[in-house]
Amino acid sequence: MTPMTAEQFQTETDVSRETLDRLALYLDLLTRWQSRINLVGSATLGDPWRRHMLDSAQLLPLCPEGACSLIDLGTGAGFPGLVLAIMGVPEVHLVESDARKCAFLREAARVTATVATIHPVRVETLKPWAVDVVTARALAPLPKLLGLAAPFLQHVGSEGLFLKGKGVEGELTDARKQWTMTLDVRASRSDPSGAVLRISEVARVRGR
């Protein structure tokens, strides 16, 4: 597959030129820091506009209408949370326990002039509060991920938006043994074998 260009990303997402420029600054910083610390899989930097930017940006139109607050669990290098903050989600919280990645996130937020709250802790230790959207990418298998996300999904209408790869069907089968949920599965726009899970009304199965 031919790598996606910045211009193709803009056409795909309809972001403004200013937003595109800020995302380009973010990507440039990521490339420079990657030589010092392992922020993302090195192979993904051969097609970063698709593998990271579009992968994250595809969640924006899936956010509930009027969503104002978002928490990205295990954000790593800021995907998808920081991308969504750059694209205009008003209140974004990035949770990452790796101190070096947190240093990168602070610099990326500064360089791109983006407001985001960084929580340098493990998700399990963070006292939950209600948000409109919970996101995660490559953090944990779905049964465990729902356990981490459920305490934040306390609003009526709040949703989890989770980026998953080709093993998603097996994860859903396992998750349904422990959780009930309202589920909408969308094909990934960045990965032909991937999916976006849009989940709400999450509750643990009684006795599990």
PDB file of C-alpha atoms in Angstrom:
ATOM      1  CA  MET A   1       0.000   0.000   0.000  1.00  0.00           C
ATOM      2  CA  THR A   2       1.363   3.409  -0.989  1.00  0.00           C
ATOM      3  CA  PRO A   3       2.004   5.624   2.058  1.00  0.00           C
ATOM      4  CA  MET A   4      -0.634   8.278   2.679  1.00  0.00           C
ATOM      5  CA  THR A   5       0.454  11.883   2.178  1.00  0.00           C
ATOM      6  CA  ALA A   6      -0.504  14.839   4.356  1.00  0.00           C
ATOM      7  CA  GLU A   7      -2.677  16.136   1.515  1.00  0.00           C
ATOM      8  CA  GLN A   8      -4.512  12.802   1.238  1.00  0.00           C
ATOM      9  CA  PHE A   9      -5.075  12.844   4.993  1.00  0.00           C
ATOM     10  CA  GLN A  10      -6.551  16.337   4.700  1.00  0.00           C
ATOM     11  CA  THR A  11      -8.889  15.216   1.927  1.00  0.00           C
ATOM     12  CA  GLU A  12      -9.942  12.168   3.948  1.00  0.00           C
ATOM     13  CA  THR A  13     -10.649  14.101   7.151  1.00  0.00           C
ATOM     14  CA  ASP A  14     -11.459  17.626   5.920  1.00  0.00           C
ATOM     15  CA  VAL A  15      -9.240  19.242   8.566  1.00  0.00           C
ATOM     16  CA  SER A  16      -8.216  22.858   8.183  1.00  0.00           C
ATOM     17  CA  ARG A  17      -4.779  23.833   6.897  1.00  0.00           C
ATOM     18  CA  GLU A  18      -3.891  25.097  10.379  1.00  0.00           C
ATOM     19  CA  THR A  19      -4.807  21.755  11.951  1.00  0.00           C
ATOM     20  CA  LEU A  20      -2.859  19.899   9.280  1.00  0.00           C
ATOM     21  CA  ASP A  21       0.206  22.036  10.004  1.00  0.00           C
ATOM     22  CA  ARG A  22      -0.067  21.306  13.741  1.00  0.00           C
ATOM     23  CA  LEU A  23      -0.349  17.582  13.068  1.00  0.00           C
ATOM     24  CA  ALA A  24       2.711  17.805  10.823  1.00  0.00           C
ATOM     25  CA  LEU A  25       4.659  19.433  13.671  1.00  0.00           C
ATOM     26  CA  TYR A  26       3.548  16.597  15.947  1.00  0.00           C
ATOM     27  CA  LEU A  27       4.659  13.986  13.426  1.00  0.00           C
ATOM     28  CA  ASP A  28       8.019  15.691  12.916  1.00  0.00           C
ATOM     29  CA  LEU A  29       8.613  15.710  16.680  1.00  0.00           C
ATOM     30  CA  LEU A  30       7.605  12.054  16.909  1.00  0.00           C
ATOM     31  CA  THR A  31      10.110  11.108  14.212  1.00  0.00           C
ATOM     32  CA  ARG A  32      12.935  12.963  15.947  1.00  0.00           C
ATOM     33  CA  TRP A  33      12.169  11.544  19.408  1.00  0.00           C
ATOM     34  CA  GLN A  34      11.747   8.008  18.046  1.00  0.00           C
ATOM     35  CA  SER A  35      15.514   7.828  17.541  1.00  0.00           C
ATOM     36  CA  ARG A  36      15.970   8.244  21.307  1.00  0.00           C
ATOM     37  CA  ILE A  37      13.008   6.429  22.822  1.00  0.00           C
ATOM     38  CA  ASN A  38      10.668   3.812  21.417  1.00  0.00           C
ATOM     39  CA  LEU A  39       7.391   5.717  21.044  1.00  0.00           C
ATOM     40  CA  VAL A  40       5.735   3.657  18.284  1.00  0.00           C
ATOM     41  CA  GLY A  41       6.569   0.601  16.222  1.00  0.00           C
ATOM     42  CA  SER A  42       9.349   1.663  13.875  1.00  0.00           C
ATOM     43  CA  ALA A  43       7.665   0.030  10.874  1.00  0.00           C
ATOM     44  CA  THR A  44       4.627   2.289  11.280  1.00  0.00           C
ATOM     45  CA  LEU A  45       6.724   5.367  10.499  1.00  0.00           C
ATOM     46  CA  GLY A  46       6.822   4.262   6.883  1.00  0.00           C
ATOM     47  CA  ASP A  47       3.174   5.341   6.628  1.00  0.00           C
ATOM     48  CA  PRO A  48       2.542   7.611   9.629  1.00  0.00           C
ATOM     49  CA  TRP A  49      -0.299   9.685   8.193  1.00  0.00           C
ATOM     50  CA  ARG A  50      -2.361   6.517   7.799  1.00  0.00           C
ATOM     51  CA  ARG A  51      -1.087   4.378  10.672  1.00  0.00           C
ATOM     52  CA  HIS A  52      -1.223   7.072  13.345  1.00  0.00           C
ATOM     53  CA  MET A  53      -2.964  10.242  12.190  1.00  0.00           C
ATOM     54  CA  LEU A  54      -5.893   8.754  10.233  1.00  0.00           C
ATOM     55  CA  ASP A  55      -6.148   5.854  12.680  1.00  0.00           C
ATOM     56  CA  SER A  56      -6.739   8.401  15.452  1.00  0.00           C
ATOM     57  CA  ALA A  57      -8.709  10.994  13.477  1.00  0.00           C
ATOM     58  CA  GLN A  58     -11.346   8.489  12.374  1.00  0.00           C
ATOM     59  CA  LEU A  59     -12.718   8.527  15.924  1.00  0.00           C
ATOM     60  CA  LEU A  60     -13.746  12.199  15.842  1.00  0.00           C
ATOM     61  CA  PRO A  61     -16.956  11.779  13.797  1.00  0.00           C
ATOM     62  CA  LEU A  62     -17.899   8.804  16.000  1.00  0.00           C
ATOM     63  CA  CYS A  63     -17.830  10.854  19.213  1.00  0.00           C
ATOM     64  CA  PRO A  64     -21.279  11.505  20.715  1.00  0.00           C
ATOM     65  CA  GLU A  65     -22.812  14.775  19.581  1.00  0.00           C
ATOM     66  CA  GLY A  66     -21.734  17.594  21.875  1.00  0.00           C
ATOM     67  CA  ALA A  67     -18.990  15.555  23.561  1.00  0.00           C
ATOM     68  CA  CYS A  68     -16.789  17.876  25.633  1.00  0.00           C
ATOM     69  CA  SER A  69     -14.541  15.570  27.659  1.00  0.00           C
ATOM     70  CA  LEU A  70     -12.370  12.634  26.616  1.00  0.00           C
ATOM     71  CA  ILE A  71      -9.875  10.398  28.376  1.00  0.00           C
ATOM     72  CA  ASP A  72      -7.340   8.332  26.423  1.00  0.00           C
ATOM     73  CA  LEU A  73      -6.183   5.329  28.424  1.00  0.00           C
ATOM     74  CA  GLY A  74      -2.582   4.214  27.903  1.00  0.00           C
ATOM     75  CA  THR A  75      -2.053   6.956  25.347  1.00  0.00           C
ATOM     76  CA  GLY A  76       1.609   6.135  24.635  1.00  0.00           C
ATOM     77  CA  ALA A  77       2.796   8.724  22.116  1.00  0.00           C
ATOM     78  CA  GLY A  78      -0.624  10.399  22.135  1.00  0.00           C
ATOM     79  CA  PHE A  79      -2.658   8.214  19.799  1.00  0.00           C
ATOM     80  CA  PRO A  80      -5.532   8.758  19.533  1.00  0.00           C
ATOM     81  CA  GLY A  81      -5.986  11.299  22.349  1.00  0.00           C
ATOM     82  CA  LEU A  82      -3.576  14.058  21.382  1.00  0.00           C
ATOM     83  CA  VAL A  83      -4.633  13.930  17.736  1.00  0.00           C
ATOM     84  CA  LEU A  84      -8.255  14.390  18.823  1.00  0.00           C
ATOM     85  CA  ALA A  85      -7.235  17.309  21.058  1.00  0.00           C
ATOM     86  CA  ILE A  86      -5.460  18.966  18.125  1.00  0.00           C
ATOM     87  CA  MET A  87      -8.593  18.398  16.032  1.00  0.00           C
ATOM     88  CA  GLY A  88     -10.723  20.245  18.547  1.00  0.00           C
ATOM     89  CA  VAL A  89     -12.043  18.009  21.337  1.00  0.00           C
ATOM     90  CA  PRO A  90     -12.260  20.562  24.188  1.00  0.00           C
ATOM     91  CA  GLU A  91     -11.143  18.656  27.310  1.00  0.00           C
ATOM     92  CA  VAL A  92      -8.687  15.814  26.744  1.00  0.00           C
ATOM     93  CA  HIS A  93      -6.934  13.744  29.404  1.00  0.00           C
ATOM     94  CA  LEU A  94      -3.953  11.567  28.440  1.00  0.00           C
ATOM     95  CA  VAL A  95      -3.073   8.720  30.805  1.00  0.00           C
ATOM     96  CA  GLU A  96       0.433   7.266  30.448  1.00  0.00           C
ATOM     97  CA  SER A  97       2.646   5.663  33.098  1.00  0.00           C
ATOM     98  CA  ASP A  98       5.949   5.844  31.156  1.00  0.00           C
ATOM     99  CA  ALA A  99       7.792   8.997  32.266  1.00  0.00           C
ATOM    100  CA  ARG A 100       9.703   9.345  28.988  1.00  0.00           C
ATOM    101  CA  LYS A 101       6.529   9.176  26.949  1.00  0.00           C
ATOM    102  CA  CYS A 102       4.970  11.775  29.253  1.00  0.00           C
ATOM    103  CA  ALA A 103       7.924  14.065  28.549  1.00  0.00           C
ATOM    104  CA  PHE A 104       7.263  13.613  24.839  1.00  0.00           C
ATOM    105  CA  LEU A 105       3.545  14.327  25.302  1.00  0.00           C
ATOM    106  CA  ARG A 106       4.282  17.556  27.164  1.00  0.00           C
ATOM    107  CA  GLU A 107       6.628  18.683  24.391  1.00  0.00           C
ATOM    108  CA  ALA A 108       4.174  17.668  21.672  1.00  0.00           C
ATOM    109  CA  ALA A 109       1.382  19.623  23.367  1.00  0.00           C
ATOM    110  CA  ARG A 110       3.688  22.641  23.645  1.00  0.00           C
ATOM    111  CA  VAL A 111       4.902  22.510  20.047  1.00  0.00           C
ATOM    112  CA  THR A 112       1.379  22.142  18.669  1.00  0.00           C
ATOM    113  CA  ALA A 113      -0.146  24.696  21.076  1.00  0.00           C
ATOM    114  CA  THR A 114      -2.626  22.117  22.333  1.00  0.00           C
ATOM    115  CA  VAL A 115      -4.295  22.008  25.725  1.00  0.00           C
ATOM    116  CA  ALA A 116      -4.310  18.499  27.195  1.00  0.00           C
ATOM    117  CA  THR A 117      -4.003  17.207  30.752  1.00  0.00           C
ATOM    118  CA  ILE A 118      -1.339  14.530  31.156  1.00  0.00           C
ATOM    119  CA  HIS A 119      -1.697  11.985  33.969  1.00  0.00           C
ATOM    120  CA  PRO A 120       1.666  10.226  34.537  1.00  0.00           C
ATOM    121  CA  VAL A 121       0.159   7.188  36.280  1.00  0.00           C
ATOM    122  CA  ARG A 122      -1.156   3.714  35.576  1.00  0.00           C
ATOM    123  CA  VAL A 123      -4.832   3.684  34.645  1.00  0.00           C
ATOM    124  CA  GLU A 124      -5.647   1.386  37.560  1.00  0.00           C
ATOM    125  CA  THR A 125      -4.408   3.959  40.093  1.00  0.00           C
ATOM    126  CA  LEU A 126      -6.355   6.905  38.679  1.00  0.00           C
ATOM    127  CA  LYS A 127      -9.482   7.896  40.592  1.00  0.00           C
ATOM    128  CA  PRO A 128     -12.235   7.782  37.958  1.00  0.00           C
ATOM    129  CA  TRP A 129     -14.634  10.571  37.059  1.00  0.00           C
ATOM    130  CA  ALA A 130     -17.374  10.772  34.440  1.00  0.00           C
ATOM    131  CA  VAL A 131     -16.372  11.745  30.899  1.00  0.00           C
ATOM    132  CA  ASP A 132     -18.181  11.769  27.564  1.00  0.00           C
ATOM    133  CA  VAL A 133     -15.697   9.585  25.668  1.00  0.00           C
ATOM    134  CA  VAL A 134     -13.102   6.966  26.643  1.00  0.00           C
ATOM    135  CA  THR A 135     -10.564   5.983  23.986  1.00  0.00           C
ATOM    136  CA  ALA A 136      -7.779   3.416  23.839  1.00  0.00           C
ATOM    137  CA  ARG A 137      -5.513   1.821  21.261  1.00  0.00           C
ATOM    138  CA  ALA A 138      -3.451  -1.326  21.830  1.00  0.00           C
ATOM    139  CA  LEU A 139      -3.762  -1.053  25.612  1.00  0.00           C
ATOM    140  CA  ALA A 140      -5.296  -4.375  26.644  1.00  0.00           C
ATOM    141  CA  PRO A 141      -7.599  -7.175  25.458  1.00  0.00           C
ATOM    142  CA  LEU A 142     -11.230  -6.039  25.468  1.00  0.00           C
ATOM    143  CA  PRO A 143     -12.369  -7.847  28.663  1.00  0.00           C
ATOM    144  CA  LYS A 144      -9.656  -6.074  30.678  1.00  0.00           C
ATOM    145  CA  LEU A 145     -10.060  -2.819  28.762  1.00  0.00           C
ATOM    146  CA  LEU A 146     -13.752  -2.643  29.658  1.00  0.00           C
ATOM    147  CA  GLY A 147     -12.825  -3.051  33.309  1.00  0.00           C
ATOM    148  CA  LEU A 148     -10.499  -0.056  33.036  1.00  0.00           C
ATOM    149  CA  ALA A 149     -12.941   2.060  31.023  1.00  0.00           C
ATOM    150  CA  ALA A 150     -16.261   1.312  32.755  1.00  0.00           C
ATOM    151  CA  PRO A 151     -15.635   3.553  35.821  1.00  0.00           C
ATOM    152  CA  PHE A 152     -15.289   6.562  33.490  1.00  0.00           C
ATOM    153  CA  LEU A 153     -18.421   5.753  31.468  1.00  0.00           C
ATOM    154  CA  GLN A 154     -20.845   7.126  34.034  1.00  0.00           C
ATOM    155  CA  HIS A 155     -22.715   9.710  31.938  1.00  0.00           C
ATOM    156  CA  VAL A 156     -25.905   8.788  30.158  1.00  0.00           C
ATOM    157  CA  GLY A 157     -24.761   8.733  26.537  1.00  0.00           C
ATOM    158  CA  SER A 158     -21.049   8.335  27.284  1.00  0.00           C
ATOM    159  CA  GLU A 159     -19.207   5.980  24.955  1.00  0.00           C
ATOM    160  CA  GLY A 160     -15.997   4.026  24.589  1.00  0.00           C
ATOM    161  CA  LEU A 161     -14.230   4.216  21.224  1.00  0.00           C
ATOM    162  CA  PHE A 162     -11.620   1.489  20.988  1.00  0.00           C
ATOM    163  CA  LEU A 163      -9.270   0.805  18.076  1.00  0.00           C
ATOM    164  CA  LYS A 164      -8.770  -2.917  17.565  1.00  0.00           C
ATOM    165  CA  GLY A 165      -6.863  -5.153  15.144  1.00  0.00           C
ATOM    166  CA  LYS A 166      -7.632  -8.412  13.373  1.00  0.00           C
ATOM    167  CA  GLY A 167      -8.253 -10.373  16.595  1.00  0.00           C
ATOM    168  CA  VAL A 168     -11.288  -8.298  17.489  1.00  0.00           C
ATOM    169  CA  GLU A 169     -13.888 -11.083  17.070  1.00  0.00           C
ATOM    170  CA  GLY A 170     -12.141 -13.298  19.611  1.00  0.00           C
ATOM    171  CA  GLU A 171     -11.871 -10.378  22.047  1.00  0.00           C
ATOM    172  CA  LEU A 172     -15.592  -9.668  21.678  1.00  0.00           C
ATOM    173  CA  THR A 173     -16.430 -13.316  22.338  1.00  0.00           C
ATOM    174  CA  ASP A 174     -14.355 -13.267  25.524  1.00  0.00           C
ATOM    175  CA  ALA A 175     -15.722  -9.895  26.623  1.00  0.00           C
ATOM    176  CA  ARG A 176     -19.351 -10.994  26.344  1.00  0.00           C
ATOM    177  CA  LYS A 177     -18.685 -13.685  28.953  1.00  0.00           C
ATOM    178  CA  GLN A 178     -17.987 -10.944  31.512  1.00  0.00           C
ATOM    179  CA  TRP A 179     -19.759  -7.823  30.243  1.00  0.00           C
ATOM    180  CA  THR A 180     -23.007  -6.632  28.756  1.00  0.00           C
ATOM    181  CA  MET A 181     -22.845  -3.657  26.411  1.00  0.00           C
ATOM    182  CA  THR A 182     -24.419  -1.833  23.524  1.00  0.00           C
ATOM    183  CA  LEU A 183     -22.038  -2.374  20.633  1.00  0.00           C
ATOM    184  CA  ASP A 184     -21.502  -0.840  17.212  1.00  0.00           C
ATOM    185  CA  VAL A 185     -18.603  -2.268  15.165  1.00  0.00           C
ATOM    186  CA  ARG A 186     -17.187  -0.052  12.422  1.00  0.00           C
ATOM    187  CA  ALA A 187     -14.616  -1.017   9.825  1.00  0.00           C
ATOM    188  CA  SER A 188     -11.330   0.805  10.356  1.00  0.00           C
ATOM    189  CA  ARG A 189     -10.549   3.493   7.785  1.00  0.00           C
ATOM    190  CA  SER A 190      -6.807   3.037   8.343  1.00  0.00           C
ATOM    191  CA  ASP A 191      -6.418  -0.745   8.628  1.00  0.00           C
ATOM    192  CA  PRO A 192      -8.335  -3.184   6.375  1.00  0.00           C
ATOM    193  CA  SER A 193      -8.098  -5.869   9.067  1.00  0.00           C
ATOM    194  CA  GLY A 194      -9.009  -3.584  11.967  1.00  0.00           C
ATOM    195  CA  ALA A 195     -12.166  -2.243  13.552  1.00  0.00           C
ATOM    196  CA  VAL A 196     -13.427   0.555  15.739  1.00  0.00           C
ATOM    197  CA  LEU A 197     -15.618  -0.552  18.627  1.00  0.00           C
ATOM    198  CA  ARG A 198     -18.224   1.978  19.729  1.00  0.00           C
ATOM    199  CA  ILE A 199     -19.447   0.809  23.125  1.00  0.00           C
ATOM    200  CA  SER A 200     -21.948   2.171  25.626  1.00  0.00           C
ATOM    201  CA  GLU A 201     -24.103   0.966  28.548  1.00  0.00           C
ATOM    202  CA  VAL A 202     -21.308  -1.232  29.859  1.00  0.00           C
ATOM    203  CA  ALA A 203     -22.091  -3.444  32.867  1.00  0.00           C
ATOM    204  CA  ARG A 204     -20.401  -6.464  34.361  1.00  0.00           C
ATOM    205  CA  VAL A 205     -22.287  -9.751  34.091  1.00  0.00           C
ATOM    206  CA  ARG A 206     -23.627 -10.634  37.515  1.00  0.00           C
ATOM    207  CA  GLY A 207     -21.305 -12.992  39.341  1.00  0.00           C
ATOM    208  CA  ARG A 208     -18.336 -12.267  37.054  1.00  0.00           C
TER     209      ARG A 208
END
